[in-house]
Coordinates of C-alpha atoms in Angstrom, one line a residue:
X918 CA 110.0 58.4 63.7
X919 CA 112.1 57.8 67.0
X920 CA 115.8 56.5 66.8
X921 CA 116.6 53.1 67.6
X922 CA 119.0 54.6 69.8
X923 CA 116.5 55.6 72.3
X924 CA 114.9 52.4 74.1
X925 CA 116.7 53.6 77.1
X926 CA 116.2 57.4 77.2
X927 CA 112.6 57.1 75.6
X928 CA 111.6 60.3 77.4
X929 CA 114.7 62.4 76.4
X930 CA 114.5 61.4 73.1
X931 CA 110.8 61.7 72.2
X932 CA 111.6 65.3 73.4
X933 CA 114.2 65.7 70.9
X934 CA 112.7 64.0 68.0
X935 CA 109.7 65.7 68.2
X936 CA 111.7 69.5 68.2
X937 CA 113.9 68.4 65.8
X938 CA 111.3 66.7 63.4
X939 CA 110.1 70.3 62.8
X940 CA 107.2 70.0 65.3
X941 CA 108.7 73.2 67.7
X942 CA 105.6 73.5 70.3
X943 CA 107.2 72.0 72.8
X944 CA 109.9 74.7 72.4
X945 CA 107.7 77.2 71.8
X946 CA 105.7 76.4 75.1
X947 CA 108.8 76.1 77.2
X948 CA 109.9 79.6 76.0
X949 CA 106.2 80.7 77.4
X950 CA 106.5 78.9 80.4
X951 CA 110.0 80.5 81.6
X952 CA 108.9 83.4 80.1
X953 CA 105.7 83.7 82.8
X954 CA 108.0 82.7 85.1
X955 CA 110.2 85.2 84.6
X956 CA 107.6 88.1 84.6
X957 CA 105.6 86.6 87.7
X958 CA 109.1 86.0 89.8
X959 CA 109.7 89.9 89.0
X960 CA 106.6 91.0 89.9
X961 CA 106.7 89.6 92.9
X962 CA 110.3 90.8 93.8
X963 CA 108.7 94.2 93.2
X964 CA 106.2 93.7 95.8
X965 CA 108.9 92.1 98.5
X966 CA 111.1 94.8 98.0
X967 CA 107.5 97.0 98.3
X968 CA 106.6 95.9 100.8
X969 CA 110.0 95.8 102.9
X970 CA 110.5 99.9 101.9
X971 CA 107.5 100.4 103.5
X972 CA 108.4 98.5 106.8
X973 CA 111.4 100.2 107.0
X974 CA 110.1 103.9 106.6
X975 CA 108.0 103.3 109.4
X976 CA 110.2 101.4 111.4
X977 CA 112.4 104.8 111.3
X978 CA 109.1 106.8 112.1
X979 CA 108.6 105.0 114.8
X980 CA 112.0 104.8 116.4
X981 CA 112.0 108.6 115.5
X982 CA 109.0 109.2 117.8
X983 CA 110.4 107.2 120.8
X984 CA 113.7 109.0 120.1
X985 CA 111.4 112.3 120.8
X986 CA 108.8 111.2 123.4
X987 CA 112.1 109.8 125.7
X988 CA 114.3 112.2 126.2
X989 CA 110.6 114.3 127.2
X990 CA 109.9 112.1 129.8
X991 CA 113.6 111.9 130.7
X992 CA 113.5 115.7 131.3
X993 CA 110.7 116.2 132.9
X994 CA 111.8 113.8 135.7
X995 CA 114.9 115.4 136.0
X996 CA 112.9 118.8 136.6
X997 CA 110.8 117.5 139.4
X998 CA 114.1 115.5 140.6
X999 CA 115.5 119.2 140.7
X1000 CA 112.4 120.5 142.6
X1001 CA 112.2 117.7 145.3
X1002 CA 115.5 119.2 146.2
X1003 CA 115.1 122.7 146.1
X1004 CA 111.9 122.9 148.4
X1005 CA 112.7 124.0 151.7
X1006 CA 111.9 124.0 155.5
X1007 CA 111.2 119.9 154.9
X1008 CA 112.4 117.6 156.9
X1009 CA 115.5 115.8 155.7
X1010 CA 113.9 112.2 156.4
X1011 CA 110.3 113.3 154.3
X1012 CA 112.7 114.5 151.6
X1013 CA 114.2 110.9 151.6
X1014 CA 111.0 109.2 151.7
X1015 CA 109.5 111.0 148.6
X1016 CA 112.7 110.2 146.7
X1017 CA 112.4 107.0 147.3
X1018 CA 109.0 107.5 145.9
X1019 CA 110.0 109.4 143.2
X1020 CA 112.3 106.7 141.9
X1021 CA 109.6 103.6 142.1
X1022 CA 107.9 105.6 139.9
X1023 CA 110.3 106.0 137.8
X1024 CA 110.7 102.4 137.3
X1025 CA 106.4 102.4 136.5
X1026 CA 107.2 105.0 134.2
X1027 CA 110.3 102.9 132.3
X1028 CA 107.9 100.2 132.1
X1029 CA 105.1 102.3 130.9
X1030 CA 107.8 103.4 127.5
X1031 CA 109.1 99.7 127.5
X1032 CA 105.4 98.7 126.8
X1033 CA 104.7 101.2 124.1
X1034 CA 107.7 100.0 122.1
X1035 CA 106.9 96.7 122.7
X1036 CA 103.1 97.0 121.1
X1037 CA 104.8 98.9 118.6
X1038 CA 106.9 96.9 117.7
X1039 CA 104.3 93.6 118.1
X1040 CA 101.8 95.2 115.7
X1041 CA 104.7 96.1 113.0
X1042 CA 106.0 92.5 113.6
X1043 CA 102.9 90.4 112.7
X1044 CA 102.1 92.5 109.6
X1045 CA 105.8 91.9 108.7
X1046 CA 106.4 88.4 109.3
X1047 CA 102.8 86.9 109.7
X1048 CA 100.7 88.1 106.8
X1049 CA 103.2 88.6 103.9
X1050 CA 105.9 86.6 104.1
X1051 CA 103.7 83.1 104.2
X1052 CA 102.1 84.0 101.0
X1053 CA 105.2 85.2 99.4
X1054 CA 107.6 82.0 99.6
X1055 CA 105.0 79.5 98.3
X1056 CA 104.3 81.9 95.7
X1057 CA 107.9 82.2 94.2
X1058 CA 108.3 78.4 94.5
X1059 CA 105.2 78.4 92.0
X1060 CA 106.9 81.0 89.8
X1061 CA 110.4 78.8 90.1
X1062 CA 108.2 75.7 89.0
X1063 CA 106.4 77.1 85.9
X1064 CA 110.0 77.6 84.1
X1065 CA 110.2 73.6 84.3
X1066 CA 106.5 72.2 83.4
X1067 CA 107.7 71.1 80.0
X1068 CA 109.6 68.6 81.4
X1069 CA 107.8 67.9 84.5
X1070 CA 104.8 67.3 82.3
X1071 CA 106.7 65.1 80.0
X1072 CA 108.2 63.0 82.8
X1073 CA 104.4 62.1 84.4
X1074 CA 103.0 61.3 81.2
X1075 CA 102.2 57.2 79.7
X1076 CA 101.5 58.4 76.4
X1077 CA 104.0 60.6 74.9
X1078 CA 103.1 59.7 71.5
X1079 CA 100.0 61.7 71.7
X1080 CA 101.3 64.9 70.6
X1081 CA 97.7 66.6 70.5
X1082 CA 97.2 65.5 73.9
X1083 CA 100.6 66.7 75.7
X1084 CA 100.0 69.9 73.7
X1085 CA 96.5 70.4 75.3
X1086 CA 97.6 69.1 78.5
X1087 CA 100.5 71.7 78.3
X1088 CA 98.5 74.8 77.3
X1089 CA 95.4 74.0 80.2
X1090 CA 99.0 73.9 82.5
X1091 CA 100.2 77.2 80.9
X1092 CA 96.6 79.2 81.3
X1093 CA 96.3 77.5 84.7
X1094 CA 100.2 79.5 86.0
X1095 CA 98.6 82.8 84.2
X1096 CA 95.6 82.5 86.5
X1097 CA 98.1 81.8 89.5
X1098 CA 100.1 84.6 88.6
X1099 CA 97.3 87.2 88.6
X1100 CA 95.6 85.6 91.6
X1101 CA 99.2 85.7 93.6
X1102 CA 100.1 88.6 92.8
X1103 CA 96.8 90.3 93.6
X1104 CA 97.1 88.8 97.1
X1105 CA 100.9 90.3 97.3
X1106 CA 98.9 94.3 96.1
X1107 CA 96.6 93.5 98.9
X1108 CA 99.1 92.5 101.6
X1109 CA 101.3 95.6 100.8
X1110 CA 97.8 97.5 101.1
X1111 CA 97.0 96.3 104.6
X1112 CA 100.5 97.3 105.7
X1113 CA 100.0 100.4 104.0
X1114 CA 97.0 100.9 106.0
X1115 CA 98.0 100.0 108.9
X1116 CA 101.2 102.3 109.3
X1117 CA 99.0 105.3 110.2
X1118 CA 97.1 103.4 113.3
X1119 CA 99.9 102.2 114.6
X1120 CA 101.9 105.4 115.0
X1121 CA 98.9 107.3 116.3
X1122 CA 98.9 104.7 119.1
X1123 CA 102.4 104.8 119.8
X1124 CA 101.8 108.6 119.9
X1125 CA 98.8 108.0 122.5
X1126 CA 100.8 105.9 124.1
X1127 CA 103.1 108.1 125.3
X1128 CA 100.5 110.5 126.0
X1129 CA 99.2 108.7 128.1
X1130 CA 102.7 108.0 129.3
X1131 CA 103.4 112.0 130.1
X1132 CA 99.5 112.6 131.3
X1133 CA 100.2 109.8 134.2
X1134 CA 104.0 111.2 135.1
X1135 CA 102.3 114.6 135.5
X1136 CA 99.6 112.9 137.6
X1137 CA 102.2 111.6 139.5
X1138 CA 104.5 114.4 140.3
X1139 CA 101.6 116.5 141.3
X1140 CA 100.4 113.5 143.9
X1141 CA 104.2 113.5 145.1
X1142 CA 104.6 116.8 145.5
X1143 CA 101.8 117.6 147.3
X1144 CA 102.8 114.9 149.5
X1145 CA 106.1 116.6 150.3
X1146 CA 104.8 119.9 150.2
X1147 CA 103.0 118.9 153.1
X1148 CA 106.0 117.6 155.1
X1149 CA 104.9 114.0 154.4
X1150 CA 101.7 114.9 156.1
X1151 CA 104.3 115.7 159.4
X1152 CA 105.6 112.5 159.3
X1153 CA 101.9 111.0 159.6

């Protein structure tokens, strides 16, 4: 029987009169509920912090090949800078003309590295930011929510008297966050799986990249020094 002292507080106090009275399901479902909640908000720490080991072990492979492929490319100019100015019986002015050549290049060839970092970075970006993350922070909230359904259940109800009904109600709520938490956390496995995947391609194209990078700057050099090999083609 409820207290005459509750008119007022007739929610809180159906609550406590029913655990009280002997009748400890509601207990024992809140215990389930933050229970779940406590597993499935673990869980899915474990595949956040997953997930962001992985981003950072190939954010360091990637800056570790463009900390390589640069100081290449650096070299190699500096090389071809040294033989523009070692070739002799050239005319002063031709010599001018292909450095001035050789440094617009240059510039191509700083945009050329600038670009592969940049789609490098792009592709890592959107995996990071654009295909976990929105999954993740409506999924905790859902986690954070199940330790509270108790209550939240017995707030909306009209009928708390029915306790066979608010006990149904309550376990259809409990099976309904253990077929979230498989469901979300599936989707979290295969998230961390796609960026899995997708570490490989995008280093090999960062690696092609600056293939392609070297291929052209050799390309290049060759055009240029033909060019001042033959005297700027005598001054045209």
């Amino acid at each position: 029987m409820v207290s005459k002292k509750c008119p007022s507080f007739l929610f809180l106090c159906l609550t406590l009169n029913w655990v009280t009275s002997g009748d400890a399901f509601l207990r024992e479902l809140n215990d389930d509920f933050g229970h779940l909640s406590n597993v499935t908000h673990r869980r899915l720490v474990f595949q956040m912090l997953l997930h962001q080991f992985y981003l950072r072990i190939h954010n360091s492979g990637l800056l570790d090949e463009i900390g390589r492929r640069v100081p290449s490319v650096q070299s190699r100019d500096a090389a071809f800078l040294e033989s523009i100015m070692a070739i002799g019986d050239i005319d002063e002015e031709c010599r001018a003309e292909v450095i001035r050549i050789r440094n617009q290049y240059a510039m191509f060839q700083n945009l050329d590295i600038r670009n592969c970092a940049y789609f490098s970075w792009e592709s890592l970006n959107g995996l990071a930011n654009y295909r976990f993350w929105p999954y993740f922070e409506p999924f905790t909230r859902d986690a954070t929510r199940a330790a509270s359904q108790v209550l939240r259940t017995l707030e909306g109800r009209t009928d708390l008297l029915d306790a066979a009904g608010l006990r149904n109600e309550l376990l259809e709520e409990l099976e309904l966050y253990q077929t979230l938490s498989v469901e979300q956390l599936t989707v979290l496995e295969d998230e961390v799986r796609v960026l899995l995947d997708a570490l490989g391609p995008i280093r090999n194209d960062l690696r092609q990249c600056f293939d392609l990078v070297e291929r052209t700057q050799t390309t290049d050099h060759e055009r240029i020094m033909d060019f001042l090999r033959a005297n700027c083609y005598d001054n045209k």
